[in-house]
XYZ file of C-alpha atoms in Angstrom:
732
model
C -0.048 0.044 0.000
C 1.283 3.422 -1.118
C 1.330 6.483 1.530
C -0.468 9.806 0.929
C -1.077 12.865 2.864
C -3.925 15.259 4.571
C -3.286 18.402 6.638
C -3.378 17.717 10.432
C -6.178 19.874 11.050
C -8.457 17.702 8.527
C -7.437 14.263 10.138
C -6.821 13.397 13.377
C -5.722 10.181 15.033
C -8.253 8.089 16.894
C -6.026 5.808 18.514
C -5.464 6.920 22.157
C -2.189 6.151 24.240
C -3.352 3.894 27.371
C -1.846 4.410 30.916
C -1.912 7.078 33.635
C -1.046 10.551 33.329
C 2.243 9.964 35.062
C 3.176 7.347 32.797
C 2.235 9.129 29.783
C 4.469 12.086 30.951
C 7.318 9.544 31.728
C 6.880 8.517 28.022
C 7.084 12.071 26.859
C 10.311 13.062 28.631
C 12.116 9.677 27.423
C 10.973 10.431 23.872
C 12.321 14.143 24.330
C 15.447 12.838 25.380
C 15.964 10.248 22.692
C 14.776 12.908 19.928
C 17.596 15.366 21.157
C 20.108 12.466 21.147
C 19.110 11.529 17.766
C 19.208 15.032 16.544
C 22.697 15.347 17.538
C 23.818 11.969 15.844
C 22.139 13.020 12.711
C 23.901 16.302 12.487
C 27.075 14.560 12.652
C 26.205 12.561 9.612
C 27.198 13.696 6.282
C 25.889 10.343 4.046
C 22.012 9.962 3.378
C 22.291 6.302 3.852
C 23.733 6.573 7.052
C 21.059 9.139 8.304
C 18.401 6.793 6.974
C 19.827 3.834 8.973
C 20.155 6.100 12.217
C 16.474 7.320 11.728
C 14.827 3.676 11.219
C 16.980 2.124 14.023
C 16.269 4.874 16.660
C 12.543 5.243 15.527
C 11.863 1.987 16.304
C 12.613 2.587 20.103
C 10.279 5.522 19.942
C 7.397 4.209 17.930
C 5.925 0.657 17.536
C 6.145 -0.055 13.785
C 6.275 -2.853 11.069
C 7.680 -0.858 8.239
C 9.507 2.385 7.788
C 10.118 4.133 4.540
C 12.129 7.382 4.070
C 11.364 9.083 0.520
C 13.331 11.863 -0.803
C 12.318 14.488 -3.341
C 14.710 14.134 -6.536
C 16.072 17.098 -8.584
C 13.081 16.744 -11.136
C 10.701 17.745 -8.655
C 8.422 15.062 -9.305
C 9.815 11.880 -8.185
C 9.908 10.608 -4.472
C 12.925 7.887 -4.439
C 12.984 5.439 -1.639
C 16.434 6.182 -0.035
C 15.632 3.759 3.133
C 13.121 1.229 3.647
C 12.611 -1.335 6.385
C 10.356 -4.058 7.075
C 10.061 -6.515 9.566
C 7.110 -8.931 8.581
C 6.649 -11.211 5.876
C 3.825 -8.875 4.751
C 6.370 -6.126 3.632
C 9.162 -8.633 2.397
C 7.814 -8.521 -1.237
C 8.273 -5.107 -1.645
C 10.686 -3.882 -4.145
C 12.931 -0.997 -4.536
C 11.250 -0.285 -7.979
C 7.607 -0.876 -6.756
C 8.201 1.552 -3.902
C 9.231 4.826 -6.157
C 6.467 7.275 -6.039
C 5.370 10.481 -7.880
C 4.268 13.682 -6.050
C 0.632 13.778 -5.785
C 0.306 9.761 -6.094
C -0.987 7.933 -3.337
C -0.794 8.715 0.318
C 2.953 9.463 0.152
C 2.525 11.721 -3.049
C -0.251 13.359 -1.092
C 1.767 14.056 2.015
C 4.416 15.789 -0.421
C 2.157 17.929 -2.533
C 0.159 19.154 0.523
C 3.065 19.435 2.797
C 1.207 18.206 5.954
C 0.917 15.051 8.087
C -1.519 12.427 6.811
C -3.026 9.703 9.102
C -4.768 6.849 7.349
C -6.355 4.376 10.013
C -7.452 2.212 7.506
C -5.103 2.325 4.617
C -6.851 -0.403 2.428
C -9.960 1.647 2.432
C -8.403 5.042 2.474
C -9.351 7.169 -0.572
C -5.791 8.645 -1.175
C -4.467 4.874 -0.829
C -3.847 2.440 -3.516
C -2.731 -1.041 -3.774
C 0.745 -2.150 -5.244
C -0.093 -4.341 -8.256
C 0.610 -8.194 -7.133
C 0.630 -7.358 -3.282
C -1.954 -8.820 -1.008
C -4.726 -6.844 0.667
C -4.065 -6.454 4.351
C -5.385 -4.489 7.117
C -2.684 -1.616 7.615
C -2.398 1.793 9.332
C -0.042 4.369 7.474
C 1.283 7.544 9.114
C 2.960 9.810 6.706
C 4.989 13.148 7.494
C 6.677 15.318 5.256
C 10.317 16.504 5.570
C 10.398 19.974 4.954
C 13.114 22.777 5.064
C 11.080 25.976 5.469
C 8.210 25.677 3.096
C 9.689 23.372 1.033
C 9.096 19.702 1.104
C 12.348 17.504 0.485
C 10.716 14.234 1.297
C 8.257 12.046 3.270
C 8.652 9.495 6.235
C 5.944 6.774 6.163
C 5.283 4.401 8.983
C 3.095 1.322 8.505
C 1.576 -1.013 11.213
C -0.624 -4.287 10.508
C -4.108 -3.610 11.931
C -6.411 -0.782 12.184
C -5.959 2.636 13.849
C -2.286 1.635 15.283
C -0.645 5.020 16.027
C -1.738 7.625 18.314
C -1.436 11.240 18.684
C 1.820 11.074 20.517
C 3.464 8.840 17.776
C 2.404 11.790 15.262
C 3.897 14.442 17.378
C 7.260 12.225 17.813
C 7.347 11.601 14.291
C 6.715 15.097 13.232
C 9.563 16.441 15.704
C 11.890 13.798 14.037
C 11.058 14.766 10.639
C 12.102 18.274 11.241
C 15.662 17.151 12.639
C 15.965 14.607 9.457
C 15.208 17.295 6.818
C 17.801 19.214 8.180
C 20.066 16.575 8.236
C 19.276 15.399 4.803
C 19.805 18.925 3.407
C 23.322 19.409 5.459
C 24.426 15.887 3.772
C 23.484 17.197 0.081
C 25.113 20.441 0.603
C 28.458 18.524 1.688
C 28.112 16.026 -1.024
C 27.912 19.065 -3.699
C 30.969 20.719 -2.112
C 32.946 17.526 -2.082
C 31.641 16.659 -5.792
C 32.682 20.145 -6.832
C 36.241 19.755 -5.295
C 36.811 16.358 -6.866
C 35.843 17.782 -10.366
C 38.285 20.865 -10.057
C 40.986 18.427 -8.716
C 40.096 16.040 -11.626
C 40.272 18.838 -14.439
C 43.468 20.347 -12.677
C 45.026 17.001 -12.799
C 44.361 16.532 -16.329
C 45.677 19.932 -17.371
C 48.831 18.891 -15.290
C 49.121 15.656 -17.025
C 48.601 16.960 -20.392
C 51.185 19.913 -20.080
C 54.158 17.230 -20.807
C 52.615 15.703 -23.846
C 54.603 16.135 -26.967
C 52.437 15.154 -29.845
C 48.918 14.510 -30.558
C 48.694 10.923 -29.813
C 50.200 11.091 -26.395
C 47.627 14.044 -25.631
C 44.774 11.778 -26.709
C 45.984 9.019 -24.625
C 46.124 10.759 -21.715
C 42.500 12.430 -22.115
C 41.135 8.710 -22.472
C 42.706 7.727 -19.484
C 41.527 10.568 -17.343
C 37.872 10.541 -18.703
C 36.518 7.448 -16.488
C 37.519 9.381 -13.292
C 35.402 12.519 -14.284
C 32.695 11.306 -16.297
C 30.779 7.965 -15.577
C 30.676 5.953 -18.634
C 31.307 2.328 -20.006
C 33.439 3.283 -23.303
C 35.769 6.219 -24.078
C 37.214 6.618 -27.572
C 39.287 9.492 -29.061
C 38.815 10.009 -32.706
C 40.925 12.215 -35.020
C 39.455 13.745 -38.498
C 41.570 12.565 -41.467
C 42.518 15.643 -43.775
C 42.018 14.070 -47.155
C 38.947 11.831 -46.522
C 37.184 13.489 -43.575
C 36.795 10.311 -41.896
C 36.881 9.769 -38.239
C 39.765 7.574 -37.182
C 40.042 6.075 -33.670
C 43.312 6.951 -31.964
C 42.939 5.614 -28.616
C 39.943 3.838 -26.600
C 39.376 2.553 -23.336
C 36.554 0.145 -22.009
C 36.407 -2.386 -25.037
C 37.191 -5.934 -24.615
C 40.793 -6.738 -25.746
C 39.822 -8.588 -28.896
C 37.594 -5.547 -30.266
C 38.554 -2.037 -31.580
C 36.504 0.951 -32.662
C 35.819 1.275 -36.191
C 36.821 4.266 -38.519
C 33.644 6.303 -38.963
C 33.040 7.557 -42.503
C 32.733 11.311 -42.897
C 29.369 10.876 -44.579
C 27.933 9.027 -41.424
C 29.656 11.228 -39.071
C 28.366 14.451 -40.526
C 24.581 13.279 -40.042
C 25.269 13.040 -36.341
C 27.623 15.923 -35.506
C 25.142 18.225 -33.944
C 27.949 20.572 -33.215
C 31.741 21.361 -33.793
C 32.147 23.597 -30.706
C 29.780 22.350 -27.944
C 29.366 18.921 -26.293
C 26.060 17.123 -27.265
C 24.375 13.851 -26.405
C 23.069 11.165 -28.861
C 20.389 9.642 -27.070
C 19.788 5.713 -27.186
C 16.949 5.997 -29.744
C 19.124 7.892 -32.260
C 22.153 5.704 -31.493
C 19.931 2.633 -32.545
C 19.761 4.090 -36.189
C 23.666 3.998 -36.227
C 24.726 0.879 -38.391
C 25.519 -2.007 -36.128
C 29.360 -1.989 -36.858
C 30.203 1.275 -35.630
C 28.574 0.194 -32.263
C 30.993 0.703 -29.334
C 28.740 -1.535 -27.110
C 26.694 -4.782 -27.677
C 23.561 -2.963 -27.127
C 22.941 0.662 -28.259
C 23.485 3.302 -25.679
C 23.460 6.901 -25.219
C 26.539 8.643 -26.316
C 28.297 11.964 -25.064
C 30.124 13.766 -27.897
C 32.633 16.578 -27.184
C 34.204 17.904 -30.229
C 38.214 19.115 -30.177
C 39.718 21.622 -32.535
C 43.247 23.034 -32.736
C 45.072 24.898 -35.308
C 45.390 25.140 -38.179
C 42.393 22.834 -39.171
C 42.673 19.855 -37.128
C 39.216 18.274 -35.577
C 38.789 15.537 -33.365
C 36.125 14.167 -31.042
C 35.700 12.592 -27.729
C 33.082 10.036 -27.573
C 31.881 8.590 -24.099
C 29.103 5.894 -24.003
C 26.768 5.761 -20.852
C 27.423 3.084 -18.337
C 24.275 1.240 -18.875
C 22.043 1.091 -21.728
C 18.966 2.939 -20.220
C 21.273 5.599 -18.949
C 21.833 9.205 -20.596
C 24.139 12.334 -19.527
C 23.079 15.079 -17.334
C 24.038 18.888 -17.874
C 26.671 18.533 -15.500
C 28.257 15.852 -17.617
C 28.061 17.936 -20.459
C 29.928 20.747 -18.726
C 32.600 18.368 -17.377
C 32.897 17.242 -21.281
C 33.197 20.926 -22.250
C 35.930 21.471 -19.911
C 37.918 18.272 -20.711
C 37.497 19.210 -24.727
C 38.905 22.807 -23.802
C 41.876 21.743 -21.932
C 42.526 18.826 -24.648
C 42.182 21.456 -27.427
C 44.899 23.682 -26.024
C 47.211 20.865 -25.119
C 46.679 19.318 -28.713
C 47.550 22.854 -30.147
C 50.516 23.214 -28.051
C 51.790 19.567 -29.260
C 51.334 20.662 -32.683
C 53.258 23.745 -32.244
C 56.044 21.614 -30.702
C 55.966 18.930 -33.541
C 56.199 21.760 -36.079
C 59.087 23.253 -34.312
C 60.812 19.413 -34.436
C 59.982 19.205 -38.266
C 61.669 22.535 -38.691
C 64.921 21.512 -36.854
C 65.023 18.427 -38.711
C 64.503 20.053 -42.167
C 67.270 22.826 -41.231
C 69.876 19.727 -40.251
C 69.425 17.943 -43.490
C 68.830 20.705 -46.071
C 71.593 21.084 -49.081
C 72.699 24.673 -49.574
C 73.885 26.669 -52.546
C 77.373 27.894 -52.716
C 78.105 31.091 -54.518
C 80.710 33.652 -55.396
C 80.443 36.926 -57.508
C 82.608 39.765 -58.260
C 82.268 42.849 -55.687
C 81.609 45.520 -58.076
C 79.182 44.138 -60.522
C 77.818 41.382 -58.138
C 78.269 39.057 -61.045
C 78.297 35.264 -60.218
C 81.607 33.659 -60.662
C 80.667 30.301 -59.130
C 77.275 28.491 -58.459
C 77.271 25.103 -57.053
C 74.835 22.315 -58.698
C 72.214 22.800 -56.127
C 71.664 26.111 -57.897
C 69.898 24.644 -60.893
C 67.505 22.735 -58.706
C 66.257 25.770 -56.940
C 67.112 28.779 -58.814
C 67.101 27.389 -62.524
C 64.202 28.958 -64.809
C 63.289 26.690 -68.040
C 63.282 28.386 -70.921
C 62.249 27.131 -74.529
C 65.723 25.811 -75.101
C 67.603 25.421 -72.285
C 67.630 25.978 -68.303
C 68.495 29.376 -67.666
C 70.543 30.521 -64.124
C 70.763 33.972 -62.638
C 74.021 35.722 -63.997
C 74.414 38.419 -61.323
C 73.561 38.251 -57.681
C 70.140 39.905 -57.074
C 68.623 38.501 -60.485
C 66.926 35.617 -58.723
C 65.392 37.820 -56.190
C 61.767 39.217 -56.641
C 61.437 42.477 -57.628
C 59.819 43.780 -54.359
C 63.019 42.460 -52.163
C 65.663 43.024 -54.837
C 66.292 46.752 -54.362
C 66.653 46.787 -50.495
C 68.737 43.292 -50.342
C 71.249 44.635 -53.170
C 71.631 48.109 -51.411
C 72.429 46.087 -48.159
C 74.979 43.873 -49.828
C 76.818 46.627 -51.624
C 76.943 48.652 -48.381
C 78.949 45.504 -46.855
C 81.395 45.403 -49.747
C 82.213 48.934 -49.257
C 82.997 48.598 -45.598
C 83.763 44.980 -44.996
C 83.083 43.837 -41.634
C 80.681 41.182 -39.965
C 78.792 38.460 -42.250
C 75.451 39.346 -43.642
C 72.531 37.116 -42.907
C 69.761 37.895 -45.448
C 66.538 36.644 -46.268
C 64.439 37.122 -49.360
C 62.141 35.623 -51.774
C 62.523 34.061 -54.786
C 60.566 32.153 -57.656
C 61.084 28.336 -58.005
C 61.022 26.174 -60.839
C 57.315 25.992 -61.038
C 56.885 29.673 -60.540
C 55.994 29.091 -56.670
C 57.286 31.592 -54.038
C 60.520 30.446 -51.986
C 61.994 31.863 -49.184
C 66.087 31.837 -49.197
C 68.575 32.477 -46.416
C 71.559 33.894 -47.930
C 74.639 33.948 -45.524
C 77.100 36.395 -47.044
C 80.787 36.709 -46.289
C 83.198 39.395 -47.918
C 86.586 38.195 -47.958
C 89.929 38.561 -49.965
C 91.181 36.012 -52.392
C 94.600 34.631 -52.858
C 95.709 37.690 -54.794
C 94.409 40.145 -52.336
C 91.534 41.193 -54.334
C 88.201 41.330 -52.423
C 85.757 38.680 -53.140
C 82.110 37.916 -52.169
C 81.085 34.482 -51.189
C 77.781 33.203 -49.858
C 75.692 30.150 -48.604
C 72.095 29.964 -49.807
C 69.718 27.302 -47.962
C 65.976 27.095 -48.845
C 63.941 28.304 -45.618
C 60.469 28.191 -47.142
C 59.170 25.454 -44.729
C 60.560 27.522 -41.542
C 58.895 30.783 -43.053
C 55.603 28.864 -43.790
C 55.993 27.461 -39.825
C 56.733 30.935 -38.613
C 53.687 32.175 -40.277
C 51.472 29.511 -39.146
C 53.009 29.911 -35.755
C 52.328 33.528 -35.734
C 48.882 33.201 -36.724
C 48.589 30.155 -34.198
C 50.377 32.384 -31.512
C 47.562 34.842 -31.544
C 44.882 32.457 -31.409
C 46.650 30.474 -28.645
C 47.552 33.552 -26.741
C 43.859 34.161 -26.734
C 43.037 30.696 -25.679
C 45.824 30.870 -22.935
C 44.272 34.118 -21.841
C 40.956 32.432 -21.610
C 42.718 29.440 -19.762
C 44.193 31.915 -17.392
C 40.737 33.499 -16.559
C 39.128 30.060 -15.982
C 42.273 29.445 -13.498
C 41.453 32.507 -11.992
C 37.804 32.047 -11.945
C 38.613 28.586 -10.531
C 40.744 29.911 -7.740
C 38.069 32.624 -6.793
C 35.599 29.649 -6.689
C 37.799 27.877 -4.579
C 38.450 31.020 -2.381
C 34.480 31.410 -2.330
C 34.335 27.804 -1.176
C 36.928 28.140 1.524
C 35.105 31.450 2.733
C 31.733 29.727 2.642
C 33.015 26.781 4.612
C 34.486 28.838 7.344
C 31.509 30.985 7.563
C 29.304 27.721 7.817
C 31.550 25.999 10.318
C 31.640 29.254 12.457
C 28.060 30.533 12.232
C 26.160 26.999 12.165
C 28.394 25.855 15.128
C 27.446 28.755 17.338
C 23.447 27.993 17.666
C 24.205 24.284 17.242
C 26.485 24.557 20.352
C 23.628 26.937 22.132
C 21.021 24.075 21.467
C 23.388 21.290 22.311
C 24.364 23.096 25.685
C 20.805 23.503 26.479
C 19.526 20.023 25.366
C 22.489 18.700 27.388
C 21.515 20.776 30.467
C 17.967 19.595 30.043
C 19.054 16.021 29.978
C 21.385 15.834 32.593
C 18.912 17.614 34.915
C 16.131 14.977 34.245
C 13.768 18.071 33.921
C 14.230 18.300 37.622
C 14.823 22.191 37.339
C 12.744 25.117 38.149
C 10.076 25.640 35.408
C 11.150 29.013 34.483
C 14.831 27.684 33.843
C 13.348 24.907 31.583
C 11.281 27.175 29.526
C 14.192 29.736 29.176
C 16.424 26.590 27.725
C 13.526 25.436 25.534
C 13.082 29.186 24.216
C 16.862 29.090 23.524
C 16.954 26.110 21.691
C 13.867 27.266 19.721
C 15.429 30.502 19.130
C 18.695 29.134 17.595
C 16.872 26.447 15.812
C 15.207 29.393 14.079
C 18.473 31.115 13.290
C 19.725 27.684 11.676
C 16.523 27.382 9.715
C 16.867 31.015 8.505
C 20.636 30.376 7.687
C 19.697 27.042 5.556
C 16.972 28.944 3.905
C 19.143 31.663 2.766
C 21.737 29.194 1.416
C 19.394 27.246 -0.292
C 17.502 30.323 -1.783
C 20.738 31.657 -3.009
C 21.371 28.269 -4.715
C 18.037 28.285 -6.543
C 18.624 32.273 -7.483
C 21.921 31.248 -9.135
C 20.413 28.194 -11.127
C 17.324 30.635 -12.039
C 14.549 28.285 -10.467
C 12.722 31.173 -8.598
C 10.251 33.245 -10.058
C 8.190 36.171 -8.600
C 4.649 35.245 -7.481
C 3.242 38.770 -7.794
C 0.031 39.866 -6.249
C -1.379 43.129 -4.923
C -0.859 43.875 -1.311
C -0.303 46.734 1.094
C 3.577 46.976 0.982
C 3.332 49.504 3.753
C 1.428 47.035 5.987
C 3.814 44.476 4.963
C 6.922 46.518 6.109
C 5.153 47.277 9.303
C 4.541 43.741 10.133
C 7.863 42.335 9.040
C 9.476 45.195 11.487
C 7.212 44.189 14.388
C 7.562 40.357 13.980
C 11.281 40.202 13.341
C 12.916 38.314 16.142
C 16.507 39.284 15.823
C 15.991 42.804 16.617
C 16.481 41.750 20.002
C 13.803 44.273 21.489
C 15.145 47.410 19.691
C 12.681 49.646 18.237
C 12.631 50.628 14.677
C 11.109 53.713 13.533
C 8.642 52.694 10.910
C 7.269 55.344 8.619
C 5.321 53.450 6.262
C 1.841 54.372 5.255
C -0.717 52.557 3.016
C 0.883 51.682 -0.287
C -0.953 49.156 -2.660
C 1.476 47.474 -5.198
C 1.804 44.512 -7.214
C 4.976 42.415 -5.756
C 5.833 39.037 -4.343
C 5.267 39.112 -0.601
C 7.327 36.385 0.731
C 10.220 38.269 -1.159
C 9.517 41.733 -0.209
C 9.192 40.485 3.469
C 12.700 38.565 3.275
C 14.233 41.893 1.824
C 13.162 43.903 4.976
C 14.044 41.137 7.084
C 17.374 40.766 5.796
C 18.154 44.646 5.666
C 16.854 44.655 9.137
C 18.964 42.133 10.213
C 22.198 43.521 8.595
C 21.562 47.074 10.315
C 21.148 45.230 13.793
C 23.981 43.155 13.537
C 26.373 46.033 12.552
C 24.979 48.888 14.849
C 25.173 48.940 18.699
C 21.762 48.849 20.596
C 21.941 52.568 21.492
C 21.847 53.571 17.847
C 18.768 54.052 16.021
C 17.121 52.291 12.922
C 14.650 53.219 10.273
C 12.383 51.811 8.088
C 9.987 53.048 5.228
C 8.321 52.417 1.861
C 7.564 55.038 -0.879
C 6.051 55.110 -4.360
C 8.645 56.385 -6.954
C 7.707 57.118 -10.703
C 10.015 54.125 -11.678
C 8.336 51.534 -8.913
C 8.306 50.926 -5.137
C 11.354 52.017 -2.988
C 12.167 50.203 0.247
C 14.319 51.754 2.594
C 16.256 50.752 5.965
C 18.537 53.195 7.504
C 20.704 53.159 10.556
C 22.995 55.421 12.856
C 26.236 52.865 12.307
C 29.507 53.502 11.060
C 28.316 53.457 7.495
C 29.812 51.300 4.530
C 33.310 52.649 3.138
C 33.069 53.545 -0.605
C 35.172 50.411 -1.916
C 32.740 47.874 -0.202
C 29.533 49.728 -1.529
C 29.173 47.142 -4.412
C 30.956 44.312 -2.868
C 28.773 43.857 0.238
C 26.057 42.778 -2.176
C 28.165 39.788 -3.337
C 27.749 36.313 -1.966
C 29.924 35.494 1.333
C 30.978 39.060 1.694
C 30.368 40.931 4.721
C 30.708 44.666 5.696
C 33.106 46.003 8.447
C 32.199 46.162 12.307
C 30.874 43.804 14.811
C 28.506 41.115 13.849
C 28.017 38.995 16.511
C 24.174 39.368 17.569
C 22.953 36.771 15.115
C 24.581 34.514 12.723
C 25.125 35.050 9.179
C 27.095 33.516 6.117
C 27.199 36.905 4.212
C 24.372 35.933 1.739
C 21.665 38.340 3.198
C 22.536 41.427 1.173
C 23.124 39.125 -1.642
C 19.655 37.872 -1.520
C 18.302 41.454 -1.008
C 20.207 42.412 -4.620
C 18.667 38.977 -6.019
C 15.086 39.480 -4.867
C 15.065 42.904 -6.426
C 16.307 41.745 -9.527
C 13.586 39.266 -9.867
C 11.408 42.290 -9.367
C 13.172 44.136 -12.317
C 14.840 46.551 -9.966
C 18.149 46.911 -8.115
C 19.612 47.154 -4.550
C 22.197 49.654 -3.553
C 23.547 51.540 -0.251
C 24.163 55.111 0.247
C 25.538 57.396 2.955
C 22.816 58.536 5.173
C 22.938 62.097 5.983
C 23.897 62.611 9.612
C 26.039 59.609 9.626
C 25.215 55.720 9.197
C 24.083 53.880 6.113
C 20.969 54.064 3.855
C 20.121 50.790 2.080
C 17.511 51.142 -0.745
C 15.762 48.622 -2.747
C 13.854 49.619 -5.773
C 11.015 47.217 -6.813
C 9.572 47.839 -10.387
C 5.705 47.164 -10.834
C 4.736 44.543 -13.275
């Protein structure tokens, strides 16, 4: 039987706890102690499986149940995935993981998720929200479903089952609801830590790949190292690196990983490849239904599966592709996988370009060492050749109708544009003998092509004491072409390396932000947690044998610090959703003046400080919860950075371009160099900030919520001293 959900106010458990009032109170005290101990344990765990095991094990000591299932809402916002399920009777042994997967709104569990309130089904078999798993026996069963919530957002559902009718009482419901609040925070903490670890692992893997490729001297070694590194970054069954053939356009496999020893990938013909290349710059995915259309001889696995294609290009006209096949036939690749593939392809392309650069230089050196030379000698005054070696006929000879003509005078073989400056330079050297000349100029080859020659000229004296000009000519056309290609490439690669440096700087900035975030979270979450734990331990050790006023004070501290933790987590989660663009404003007409006044009166972090609120009635079309958060965060910022004897003002005005929310204080103000930076995540202004926890996202959320309304947030100096924070909200 699946579980569903109805609000507490609509459904009430009818099964009552038996025993005397004294026994009931003892039970409540014991449950409270165990819940505090469990909450402390859950906060220390950072793995969802360990959290689920701890909940199902400890819950058994608090509530008598036969089956417990913990569902977590997946990223699609629709699927409730059974992370943990535990059954102790044969009636539940036939349940499989696949059968327990539920959609939001489906059955009792799905209804609990969509409504966000506890649902009790004393007779689940005949409950209008329940439905039977196909192939299972009909049994009398009681279900209690409680949603896991962070703020107003549902993150999962805990479902308890008990054979029989009406087996849970109101005490069971209360205990499960308290436990659900602790569990939801623990799961959110585990997810945040998991994301941080995943981001760190990915950055480390990409950095390791970049370092590994820095020493690769040719294209083959670069692709071999890329293929070896991909499985540690992207989950896949097979990885193949292809290189496009210049002449045919076919994609030839260079290196592969994951294939059996007796199997190799086939060359992909150009016409087949062109039909599936969705992009030559960005990674793309060929889903399984499309992969089935590829001829079988080109499959990389026994059955067709989704493939992630990452194009690679490097100068001057090289093209390749990295292909990663999904780990199983029914899997595909996420947007994160595409981003990782993009990073791998960019790093590989830079390394391939560098390898090509090195290869061209090595080729030039080889050519320079093996080139034959033309030796010549000329008369100094007229520069008429008196000797030319045989090599000259192969380089300088020009075919005529009757014979092969060689130049008669030095300079005749040089193209007209270069002839005059080269001849003037040589005549000047003859007139004032000194160091050897190193000239480079163009000539026409036997087929009329343009060639580059290097001419090392030496002005000497022959045996009779007469001046003589001798030279050594070598063909440097290949070197010149390589230099020209290198100059073109250097511009491209300088831009690419500049982008790489920018990417490295962004990675470093992200790493610094991560460190700042972890330091802030470890400090600002630990402070209220320490207070909660201290108060709870005091209650636990005293055995509740303390004055009622002291016990109430401790409980109030626990509740107050728990709300601070909830606010911190809410800010972090809202910042994450805003950065991913999944929050949209829900506008409605409301009295913004009353909203600001109520927010001021109800804001707990003011600690009794009075705020002068000058807001009259002002009807506007805004998102009320977002505006309330703006006011709360501005008040929190003002109270954190001003001493209790300084005044705070709040007001809202209508302007021609929208609604203006203003919060001012008599504090020390904000330095000009920080007026923009304090609206960035994890940046805090100067001055003391110890009255309430914060991780530097409050003002960032203010700016983001203002942008959601088509407006902006900024800070100015307040006349008379202090800061004036202003938020403009454009009306839709």
